[in-house]
């Protein structure tokens, strides 16, 4: 059955093999005329198919390497070397089969995500209701879902169960299961632990994290890599050189057989196959490094990057503000201030709220439930905790409720959440956003690999931006930018190609405008991921550097494989001008050239060798914008 499937999948290769076996048997039996006719008909069909495809390409303005194979088949038939012509057919169709195998091998890491895509969600219609199954595409925000042990979370949601453990390795690359508590966000694609849990759907299936990654995988697989264009850069000169060598050989020998013997060794399989195999290997390798790259064109651009720009918050910094100090007003205990503040911040979606809640949990402070709570957009949160009105927010907002509020002094890169209790100023919580520990290594690594200009483009204040950039060695800082200003700066940035790395919705325009836009997808926005050319699945900057390294390695492997094929083919053609390589033998020798180039191209799967990196500089903690 497997042989039948292969035969249906590769009809030209199958037909070529059958025709070759029949022709060989007939020739050994002395039936040369029937053998010649069978070979002529079989090869003629392949010539017609190849010529039709070549004609369509020429009409579209695309000149490729098929003309050499076409001329070689016609020439070998014309001089009576019909077995050699059949070997050329086997070489071309066999090369396509090898390329298909290499493509499946290279794309295996990408398609692994597709195989795990959740299709069904278990909906709970009430506290005691039995779950009913619906297609995951029918889940809407607000639905309560049951996730059974070892099942994949179908959509992004909020955990309703007290606690749970999830394997997020397919999303972040982190192999250790992570714990989640009630109220925490759970991403689709995470694998539930040993206990059934309840979640409330936050987003539609199409907007959830895992489905967005799957969409990127589809886009990466279906995009047309520049591999054909890369090979075609050599098409015209290689064709002219091959025809010239064959023509001179014919003229000197005075025998058209010599023309066929040379052209058999000029078939372009190494150029047509080796480069695509290398680029597909590069796509697979970047996926292993935690980056989904949208096609081979991006791989080539990554290899050539000469300028780079980074957003600040969530990109060069961790995007997770941490509490660094509790400054309680006179008469207020610091732990009590933090406990009340964190209790109120349970009802806030502000980025600082998570840092406050996390600090209270670290100190083991029990949080209280509010009898009433409301969030005042952009200003803060107000909640009634244990009969006391607690307000946490911006200084102006808190001062409007507690006139004696005093602004607290802040170091560069720090910011504060102010607190009032029962209308009286209670103190301030000082937070800071730490620079990613790997950021300095990434900046240094890009410079070491030929990136001449590195800048920061951020909407944050100049002082805060400079405080982050300085310890990283980024001397060019553009701060207080609107999204349109980021796009304008990116468009003017030289030398090109230019790489931009960001994570937020406001970064989507500049990511789309850059030559290579890379989105921090682990905790970044969907809009940024859609606009980018590549998406980092891990909560780390290192994959950006790794992707650039893989791009350079892949392009080097592709070019080397092409040159191996060219040098071997031209060398063999020159030898064939002497007449020492018969046409049939030449066709088989060319198969070995194909094999050598393909095997070399598969080196792209292994990725570049890693150099020992210097110890990372210790970055300072800085504020979130």
C-alpha positions as semicolon CSV with decimal commas, in nm:
position;residue;x (nm);y (nm);z (nm)
1;X;0,000;0,000;0,000
2;X;0,284;0,237;0,082
3;X;0,444;0,168;-0,258
4;X;0,111;0,241;-0,428
5;X;0,081;0,574;-0,244
6;X;0,435;0,666;-0,346
7;X;0,360;0,570;-0,705
8;X;0,051;0,791;-0,712
9;X;0,239;1,077;-0,547
10;X;0,532;1,065;-0,790
11;X;0,385;0,952;-1,125
12;X;0,676;1,076;-1,340
13;X;0,934;0,900;-1,121
14;X;0,722;0,582;-1,120
15;X;0,669;0,592;-1,495
16;X;1,037;0,664;-1,551
17;X;1,144;0,367;-1,339
18;X;0,907;0,131;-1,519
19;X;1,014;0,260;-1,862
20;X;1,383;0,230;-1,771
21;X;1,345;-0,130;-1,650
22;X;1,149;-0,228;-1,962
23;X;1,402;-0,060;-2,192
24;X;1,696;-0,229;-2,018
25;X;1,529;-0,573;-2,038
26;X;1,445;-0,524;-2,407
27;X;1,797;-0,401;-2,484
28;X;1,953;-0,704;-2,311
29;X;1,720;-0,925;-2,516
30;X;1,845;-0,760;-2,834
31;X;1,514;-0,582;-2,905
32;X;1,672;-0,241;-2,953
33;X;1,405;-0,089;-3,179
34;X;1,111;-0,144;-2,936
35;X;1,335;-0,023;-2,650
36;X;1,418;0,294;-2,843
37;X;1,051;0,365;-2,914
38;X;0,942;0,312;-2,554
39;X;1,221;0,538;-2,429
40;X;1,140;0,801;-2,691
41;X;0,771;0,806;-2,600
42;X;0,837;0,814;-2,222
43;X;1,101;1,087;-2,244
44;X;0,891;1,276;-2,500
45;X;0,605;1,300;-2,249
46;X;0,842;1,438;-1,984
47;X;0,989;1,683;-2,239
48;X;0,637;1,807;-2,322
49;X;0,546;1,852;-1,953
50;X;0,875;2,030;-1,880
51;X;0,847;2,253;-2,188
52;X;0,492;2,354;-2,101
53;X;0,592;2,450;-1,747
54;X;0,896;2,637;-1,876
55;X;0,682;2,826;-2,129
56;X;0,440;2,937;-1,858
57;X;0,733;3,060;-1,649
58;X;0,875;3,257;-1,943
59;X;0,535;3,418;-2,007
60;X;0,538;3,532;-1,643
61;X;0,882;3,681;-1,702
62;X;1,068;3,410;-1,511
63;X;1,371;3,241;-1,670
64;X;1,483;2,931;-1,483
65;X;1,716;2,637;-1,517
66;X;1,469;2,391;-1,673
67;X;1,597;2,473;-2,020
68;X;1,923;2,284;-1,955
69;X;1,742;1,966;-1,854
70;X;1,514;2,004;-2,157
71;X;1,805;2,045;-2,400
72;X;1,991;1,752;-2,238
73;X;1,690;1,521;-2,284
74;X;1,638;1,629;-2,645
75;X;2,010;1,597;-2,725
76;X;2,046;1,246;-2,580
77;X;1,740;1,127;-2,771
78;X;1,867;1,289;-3,091
79;X;2,200;1,104;-3,077
80;X;2,040;0,771;-2,983
81;X;2,145;0,769;-2,615
82;X;1,792;0,682;-2,505
83;X;1,900;0,509;-2,182
84;X;2,087;0,826;-2,083
85;X;1,773;1,029;-2,155
86;X;1,575;0,802;-1,924
87;X;1,839;0,844;-1,652
88;X;1,797;1,223;-1,683
89;X;1,422;1,176;-1,633
90;X;1,491;0,965;-1,323
91;X;1,738;1,226;-1,201
92;X;1,488;1,512;-1,232
93;X;1,191;1,324;-1,085
94;X;1,408;1,163;-0,819
95;X;1,540;1,505;-0,727
96;X;1,184;1,626;-0,675
97;X;1,118;1,326;-0,448
98;X;1,434;1,399;-0,249
99;X;1,333;1,765;-0,216
100;X;0,989;1,660;-0,095
101;X;1,146;1,434;0,168
102;X;1,381;1,711;0,280
103;X;1,089;1,952;0,299
104;X;0,891;1,716;0,523
105;X;1,201;1,661;0,738
106;X;1,265;2,034;0,769
107;X;0,901;2,127;0,833
108;X;0,845;1,862;1,102
109;X;0,904;2,104;1,389
110;X;0,657;2,352;1,242
111;X;0,378;2,102;1,179
112;X;0,406;1,959;1,531
113;X;0,201;2,257;1,650
114;X;-0,075;2,188;1,398
115;X;-0,114;1,828;1,510
116;X;-0,193;1,940;1,866
117;X;-0,450;2,205;1,780
118;X;-0,756;2,168;2,009
119;X;-1,083;2,109;1,822
120;X;-1,338;2,064;2,104
121;X;-1,424;2,267;2,416
122;X;-1,625;2,141;2,718
123;X;-1,880;2,409;2,814
124;X;-2,031;2,430;3,164
125;X;-2,373;2,600;3,163
126;X;-2,407;2,607;3,541
127;X;-2,236;2,516;3,868
128;X;-2,368;2,159;3,866
129;X;-2,431;2,121;3,493
130;X;-2,279;1,838;3,295
131;X;-2,026;1,963;3,041
132;X;-2,132;1,965;2,677
133;X;-1,892;1,956;2,387
134;X;-1,891;2,225;2,120
135;X;-1,642;2,308;1,841
136;X;-1,372;2,535;1,972
137;X;-1,461;2,794;1,707
138;X;-1,802;2,841;1,877
139;X;-1,657;2,943;2,214
140;X;-1,728;3,307;2,299
141;X;-1,580;3,524;2,577
142;X;-1,751;3,468;2,910
143;X;-1,824;3,098;2,863
144;X;-1,722;2,873;3,150
145;X;-1,515;2,579;3,027
146;X;-1,395;2,253;3,179
147;X;-1,040;2,144;3,098
148;X;-0,980;1,780;3,188
149;X;-0,644;1,636;3,302
150;X;-0,378;1,633;3,030
151;X;-0,604;1,821;2,787
152;X;-0,495;2,124;2,588
153;X;-0,652;2,454;2,693
154;X;-0,874;2,539;2,392
155;X;-0,890;2,921;2,423
156;X;-0,729;3,192;2,632
157;X;-0,909;3,221;2,964
158;X;-0,903;3,313;3,332
159;X;-0,857;3,032;3,584
160;X;-1,161;2,986;3,808
161;X;-1,029;2,687;4,004
162;X;-0,819;2,761;4,313
163;X;-0,494;2,644;4,157
164;X;-0,361;2,440;3,868
165;X;-0,043;2,337;3,691
166;X;0,013;2,374;3,316
167;X;0,278;2,263;3,070
168;X;0,345;2,569;2,852
169;X;0,647;2,426;2,669
170;X;0,480;2,446;2,328
171;X;0,422;2,820;2,383
172;X;0,729;2,939;2,571
173;X;0,984;2,659;2,540
174;X;0,993;2,631;2,921
175;X;0,996;2,260;3,003
176;X;0,903;2,295;3,372
177;X;0,524;2,307;3,439
178;X;0,405;2,640;3,578
179;X;0,158;2,691;3,860
180;X;-0,145;2,916;3,822
181;X;-0,388;3,048;4,083
182;X;-0,749;3,163;4,057
183;X;-0,766;3,484;3,854
184;X;-0,450;3,413;3,654
185;X;-0,467;3,408;3,277
186;X;-0,424;3,068;3,111
187;X;-0,313;3,060;2,747
188;X;-0,456;2,829;2,486
189;X;-0,213;2,558;2,387
190;X;-0,101;2,497;2,746
191;X;-0,148;2,138;2,862
192;X;-0,342;2,093;3,185
193;X;-0,187;1,893;3,469
194;X;-0,340;1,609;3,667
195;X;-0,653;1,786;3,793
196;X;-0,963;1,900;3,604
197;X;-0,998;2,278;3,617
198;X;-1,250;2,544;3,522
199;X;-1,168;2,854;3,319
200;X;-1,369;3,147;3,185
201;X;-1,304;3,218;2,817
202;X;-1,136;3,552;2,755
203;X;-1,109;3,549;2,377
204;X;-1,244;3,382;2,068
205;X;-1,054;3,081;1,942
206;X;-0,920;3,278;1,644
207;X;-0,782;3,547;1,877
208;X;-0,623;3,311;2,130
209;X;-0,250;3,257;2,168
210;X;-0,222;2,903;2,031
211;X;-0,441;2,969;1,730
212;X;-0,233;3,277;1,650
213;X;0,081;3,062;1,656
214;X;-0,088;2,806;1,430
215;X;-0,183;3,084;1,188
216;X;0,183;3,191;1,182
217;X;0,287;2,831;1,112
218;X;0,046;2,812;0,820
219;X;0,182;3,138;0,689
220;X;0,541;3,017;0,728
221;X;0,468;2,693;0,545
222;X;0,270;2,845;0,261
223;X;0,495;3,144;0,194
224;X;0,721;3,118;-0,110
225;X;1,081;3,121;-0,001
226;X;1,340;3,317;-0,201
227;X;1,515;2,988;-0,271
228;X;1,406;2,969;-0,634
229;X;1,508;3,330;-0,686
230;X;1,842;3,254;-0,521
231;X;1,906;2,965;-0,760
232;X;1,781;3,163;-1,058
233;X;2,045;3,428;-0,996
234;X;2,281;3,165;-1,137
235;X;2,041;3,041;-1,407
236;X;2,144;3,253;-1,706
237;X;2,524;3,243;-1,654
238;X;2,521;2,869;-1,573
239;X;2,307;2,795;-1,879
240;X;2,530;3,004;-2,109
241;X;2,851;2,848;-1,973
242;X;2,710;2,497;-2,006
243;X;2,591;2,553;-2,365
244;X;2,922;2,715;-2,453
245;X;3,126;2,421;-2,320
246;X;2,898;2,171;-2,495
247;X;2,907;2,370;-2,820
248;X;3,287;2,396;-2,821
249;X;3,314;2,022;-2,747
250;X;3,086;1,947;-3,043
251;X;3,283;2,179;-3,269
252;X;3,619;2,030;-3,174
253;X;3,506;1,668;-3,187
254;X;3,279;1,717;-3,486
255;X;3,034;1,480;-3,322
256;X;2,693;1,582;-3,180
257;X;2,727;1,295;-2,931
258;X;2,990;1,500;-2,752
259;X;2,733;1,784;-2,709
260;X;2,493;1,539;-2,538
261;X;2,769;1,390;-2,321
262;X;2,856;1,736;-2,185
263;X;2,498;1,855;-2,131
264;X;2,406;1,540;-1,937
265;X;2,649;1,667;-1,672
266;X;2,500;2,016;-1,685
267;X;2,154;1,928;-1,554
268;X;2,063;2,186;-1,291
269;X;1,931;1,966;-1,009
270;X;2,194;2,083;-0,758
271;X;2,088;2,445;-0,805
272;X;1,715;2,373;-0,807
273;X;1,712;2,147;-0,501
274;X;1,999;2,241;-0,270
275;X;1,891;2,600;-0,200
276;X;1,526;2,514;-0,113
277;X;1,644;2,236;0,116
278;X;1,878;2,478;0,296
279;X;1,608;2,742;0,348
280;X;1,353;2,491;0,470
281;X;1,617;2,366;0,712
282;X;1,662;2,724;0,832
283;X;1,287;2,759;0,896
284;X;1,291;2,438;1,097
285;X;1,595;2,550;1,295
286;X;1,446;2,889;1,388
287;X;1,134;2,707;1,511
288;X;1,356;2,497;1,739
289;X;1,513;2,819;1,869
290;X;1,170;2,949;1,964
291;X;1,095;3,174;1,665
292;X;0,826;3,123;1,402
293;X;0,958;3,285;1,083
294;X;0,708;3,367;0,810
295;X;0,894;3,220;0,515
296;X;1,236;3,191;0,359
297;X;1,241;3,554;0,246
298;X;1,260;3,655;0,613
299;X;1,545;3,408;0,672
300;X;1,743;3,577;0,395
301;X;1,667;3,925;0,532
302;X;1,772;3,818;0,882
303;X;2,103;3,705;0,737
304;X;2,167;4,050;0,590
305;X;2,049;4,275;0,879
306;X;2,273;4,580;0,929
307;X;2,057;4,801;1,157
308;X;1,843;4,710;1,457
309;X;1,594;4,896;1,674
310;X;1,424;4,786;1,996
311;X;1,116;4,895;2,183
312;X;1,172;4,940;2,557
313;X;0,893;4,802;2,771
314;X;0,845;4,427;2,743
315;X;1,126;4,405;2,490
316;X;1,451;4,528;2,643
317;X;1,281;4,520;2,984
318;X;1,087;4,229;3,128
319;X;0,754;4,411;3,131
320;X;0,695;4,292;3,488
321;X;0,726;4,583;3,736
322;X;0,860;4,464;4,071
323;X;0,809;4,630;4,407
324;X;1,138;4,773;4,532
325;X;1,024;4,968;4,839
326;X;0,716;5,037;5,055
327;X;0,717;5,395;5,183
328;X;0,445;5,409;5,449
329;X;0,318;5,740;5,587
330;X;0,353;5,811;5,956
331;X;0,130;5,586;6,163
332;X;0,091;5,321;5,889
333;X;0,267;4,984;5,903
334;X;0,449;4,894;5,579
335;X;0,315;4,537;5,560
336;X;-0,039;4,656;5,632
337;X;-0,006;4,920;5,359
338;X;0,108;4,656;5,110
339;X;-0,166;4,411;5,216
340;X;-0,445;4,666;5,176
341;X;-0,301;4,792;4,847
342;X;-0,268;4,440;4,702
343;X;-0,621;4,356;4,817
344;X;-0,751;4,657;4,622
345;X;-0,527;4,582;4,322
346;X;-0,702;4,246;4,283
347;X;-0,966;4,445;4,101
348;X;-0,731;4,637;3,873
349;X;-0,602;4,540;3,529
350;X;-0,321;4,799;3,537
351;X;0,029;4,670;3,471
352;X;0,151;4,787;3,814
353;X;-0,126;4,596;3,993
354;X;0,031;4,261;3,914
355;X;0,362;4,372;4,066
356;X;0,189;4,484;4,385
357;X;-0,007;4,157;4,415
358;X;0,307;3,954;4,348
359;X;0,500;4,139;4,621
360;X;0,226;4,071;4,876
361;X;0,227;3,701;4,784
362;X;0,605;3,681;4,824
363;X;0,577;3,830;5,173
364;X;0,297;3,589;5,263
365;X;0,040;3,864;5,325
366;X;-0,321;3,734;5,311
367;X;-0,541;3,940;5,079
368;X;-0,892;4,042;5,175
369;X;-1,202;4,044;4,955
370;X;-1,364;4,377;4,871
371;X;-1,732;4,442;4,934
372;X;-1,721;4,702;4,659
373;X;-1,454;4,785;4,401
374;X;-1,423;4,996;4,089
375;X;-1,140;5,090;3,858
376;X;-1,113;5,449;3,740
377;X;-0,965;5,425;3,391
378;X;-0,601;5,547;3,369
379;X;-0,613;5,677;3,728
380;X;-0,634;5,388;3,974
381;X;-0,863;5,162;4,172
382;X;-1,092;5,217;4,469
383;X;-1,212;4,930;4,690
384;X;-1,381;4,880;5,025
385;X;-1,158;4,637;5,215
386;X;-1,264;4,520;5,563
387;X;-1,483;4,828;5,593
388;X;-1,201;5,068;5,492
389;X;-1,193;5,257;5,164
390;X;-0,859;5,194;4,995
391;X;-0,753;5,395;4,689
392;X;-0,440;5,308;4,487
393;X;-0,332;5,506;4,182
394;X;-0,166;5,810;4,033
395;X;-0,059;6,091;4,267
396;X;-0,305;6,344;4,125
397;X;-0,597;6,102;4,160
398;X;-0,505;6,005;4,517
399;X;-0,441;6,372;4,607
400;X;-0,792;6,462;4,492
401;X;-0,924;6,227;4,762
402;X;-0,647;6,280;5,020
403;X;-0,525;6,644;4,999
404;X;-0,224;6,582;5,225
405;X;-0,073;6,340;4,970
406;X;0,302;6,399;4,933
407;X;0,495;6,304;4,621
408;X;0,777;6,065;4,701
409;X;1,123;6,115;4,548
410;X;1,212;5,860;4,278
411;X;1,540;5,749;4,129
412;X;1,584;5,737;3,754
413;X;1,374;5,454;3,612
414;X;1,139;5,422;3,912
415;X;0,771;5,504;3,945
416;X;0,524;5,491;4,232
417;X;0,167;5,393;4,308
418;X;0,016;5,621;4,576
419;X;-0,224;5,494;4,842
420;X;-0,499;5,656;5,050
421;X;-0,699;5,481;5,324
422;X;-1,028;5,632;5,442
423;X;-0,944;5,965;5,278
424;X;-0,600;5,996;5,435
425;X;-0,264;5,959;5,258
426;X;-0,116;5,622;5,361
427;X;0,207;5,606;5,162
428;X;0,355;5,504;4,829
429;X;0,471;5,181;4,665
430;X;0,786;5,221;4,455
431;X;0,818;4,984;4,158
432;X;1,069;4,930;3,878
433;X;1,085;4,718;3,563
434;X;1,408;4,518;3,534
435;X;1,612;4,505;3,216
436;X;1,605;4,157;3,066
437;X;1,919;3,977;3,187
438;X;1,992;3,856;2,833
439;X;1,946;4,200;2,669
440;X;2,313;4,300;2,687
441;X;2,419;3,967;2,534
442;X;2,175;4,015;2,246
443;X;2,296;4,369;2,174
444;X;2,661;4,260;2,187
445;X;2,587;3,953;1,975
446;X;2,417;4,153;1,700
447;X;2,713;4,391;1,685
448;X;2,954;4,098;1,666
449;X;2,760;3,966;1,368
450;X;2,782;4,284;1,163
451;X;2,488;4,496;1,281
452;X;2,637;4,844;1,254
453;X;2,363;5,055;1,416
454;X;2,147;4,972;1,720
455;X;1,885;5,212;1,854
456;X;1,596;5,229;2,101
457;X;1,258;5,358;1,982
458;X;1,019;5,414;2,272
459;X;0,727;5,623;2,385
460;X;0,869;5,649;2,736
461;X;1,036;5,954;2,887
462;X;1,390;6,040;2,782
463;X;1,539;5,994;3,131
464;X;1,388;5,648;3,179
465;X;1,480;5,534;2,827
466;X;1,840;5,649;2,869
467;X;1,864;5,474;3,205
468;X;1,779;5,146;3,031
469;X;1,992;5,198;2,721
470;X;2,317;5,299;2,893
471;X;2,402;4,971;3,069
472;X;2,318;4,780;2,751
473;X;2,556;4,982;2,536
474;X;2,275;5,132;2,325
475;X;2,389;5,488;2,262
476;X;2,116;5,596;2,019
477;X;1,789;5,662;2,203
478;X;1,470;5,809;2,055
479;X;1,217;5,866;2,335
480;X;0,864;6,002;2,378
481;X;0,765;5,879;2,032
482;X;0,418;5,827;1,892
483;X;0,365;5,517;1,672
484;X;0,378;5,729;1,355
485;X;0,710;5,878;1,464
486;X;0,850;5,527;1,522
487;X;0,751;5,431;1,169
488;X;0,915;5,743;1,024
489;X;1,240;5,680;1,212
490;X;1,245;5,315;1,109
491;X;1,190;5,410;0,744
492;X;1,488;5,649;0,754
493;X;1,720;5,419;0,946
494;X;2,030;5,308;0,756
495;X;2,211;5,089;0,664
496;X;1,951;4,840;0,544
497;X;1,804;4,583;0,599
498;X;1,665;4,705;0,929
499;X;1,542;4,481;1,215
500;X;1,275;4,603;1,460
501;X;1,181;4,418;1,781
502;X;0,870;4,509;1,980
503;X;0,578;4,362;2,172
504;X;0,285;4,599;2,211
505;X;-0,011;4,702;1,998
506;X;0,159;5,038;1,942
507;X;0,454;4,852;1,789
508;X;0,247;4,687;1,515
509;X;0,289;4,971;1,259
510;X;0,669;4,990;1,295
511;X;0,701;4,608;1,290
512;X;0,511;4,602;0,962
513;X;0,723;4,886;0,821
514;X;1,062;4,735;0,912
515;X;1,253;4,511;0,671
516;X;1,232;4,244;0,942
517;X;0,977;4,294;1,219
518;X;1,009;4,061;1,519
519;X;0,731;4,046;1,779
520;X;0,779;3,926;2,135
521;X;0,486;3,685;2,120
522;X;0,507;3,506;2,456
523;X;0,327;3,790;2,634
524;X;0,297;4,044;2,355
525;X;-0,012;4,155;2,167
526;X;-0,183;3,971;1,884
527;X;-0,163;4,281;1,666
528;X;0,215;4,291;1,698
529;X;0,240;3,924;1,602
530;X;0,021;3,968;1,296
531;X;0,222;4,266;1,175
532;X;0,562;4,104;1,230
533;X;0,771;3,888;0,997
534;X;0,874;3,662;1,286
535;X;0,733;3,592;1,631
536;X;0,935;3,491;1,939
537;X;0,749;3,222;2,134
538;X;0,970;3,236;2,443
539;X;0,968;3,515;2,699
540;X;1,328;3,602;2,611
541;X;1,525;3,818;2,368
542;X;1,784;3,548;2,299
543;X;1,578;3,387;2,018
544;X;1,614;3,715;1,823
545;X;1,991;3,675;1,824
546;X;1,962;3,303;1,751
547;X;1,731;3,370;1,454
548;X;1,981;3,616;1,307
549;X;2,259;3,359;1,353
550;X;2,048;3,088;1,188
551;X;1,969;3,322;0,899
552;X;2,337;3,389;0,832
553;X;2,422;3,021;0,862
554;X;2,136;2,920;0,630
555;X;2,230;3,169;0,359
556;X;2,593;3,058;0,378
557;X;2,492;2,692;0,348
558;X;2,261;2,768;0,053
559;X;2,529;2,955;-0,140
560;X;2,793;2,695;-0,061
561;X;2,564;2,412;-0,176
562;X;2,496;2,596;-0,502
563;X;2,867;2,655;-0,563
564;X;2,946;2,290;-0,485
565;X;2,696;2,191;-0,753
566;X;2,831;2,446;-1,003
567;X;3,199;2,359;-0,952
568;X;3,139;1,984;-0,970
569;X;2,915;2,016;-1,276
570;X;3,153;2,248;-1,466
571;X;3,452;2,029;-1,376
572;X;3,275;1,717;-1,499
573;X;3,160;1,895;-1,815
574;X;3,519;1,990;-1,895
575;X;3,623;1,628;-1,847
576;X;3,333;1,516;-2,066
577;X;3,462;1,734;-2,353
578;X;3,737;1,474;-2,400
579;X;3,480;1,200;-2,457
580;X;3,593;0,985;-2,163
581;X;3,252;0,999;-1,988
582;X;2,975;0,819;-2,180
583;X;2,630;0,980;-2,169
584;X;2,475;0,709;-1,952
585;X;2,765;0,717;-1,706
586;X;2,747;1,098;-1,700
587;X;2,380;1,086;-1,607
588;X;2,454;0,855;-1,313
589;X;2,753;1,067;-1,205
590;X;2,529;1,373;-1,200
591;X;2,306;1,189;-0,950
592;X;2,605;1,176;-0,714
593;X;2,651;1,552;-0,757
594;X;2,286;1,600;-0,663
595;X;2,330;1,384;-0,355
596;X;2,641;1,575;-0,245
597;X;2,471;1,914;-0,270
598;X;2,154;1,799;-0,093
599;X;2,348;1,641;0,191
600;X;2,544;1,962;0,234
601;X;2,226;2,172;0,225
602;X;2,082;1,965;0,510
603;X;2,352;2,119;0,732
604;X;2,114;2,411;0,772
605;X;1,907;2,189;1,003
606;X;2,187;2,173;1,258
607;X;2,221;2,550;1,289
608;X;2,541;2,749;1,343
609;X;2,806;2,656;1,594
610;X;2,773;2,856;1,914
611;X;3,061;3,070;2,027
612;X;3,135;3,104;2,396
613;X;2,963;3,424;2,506
614;X;3,111;3,679;2,739
615;X;2,956;3,718;3,085
616;X;2,649;3,937;3,064
617;X;2,667;4,283;3,213
618;X;2,454;4,328;3,522
619;X;2,168;4,559;3,418
620;X;1,988;4,799;3,646
621;X;1,620;4,788;3,733
622;X;1,419;5,037;3,535
623;X;1,062;5,149;3,512
624;X;0,782;5,039;3,287
625;X;0,645;5,303;3,055
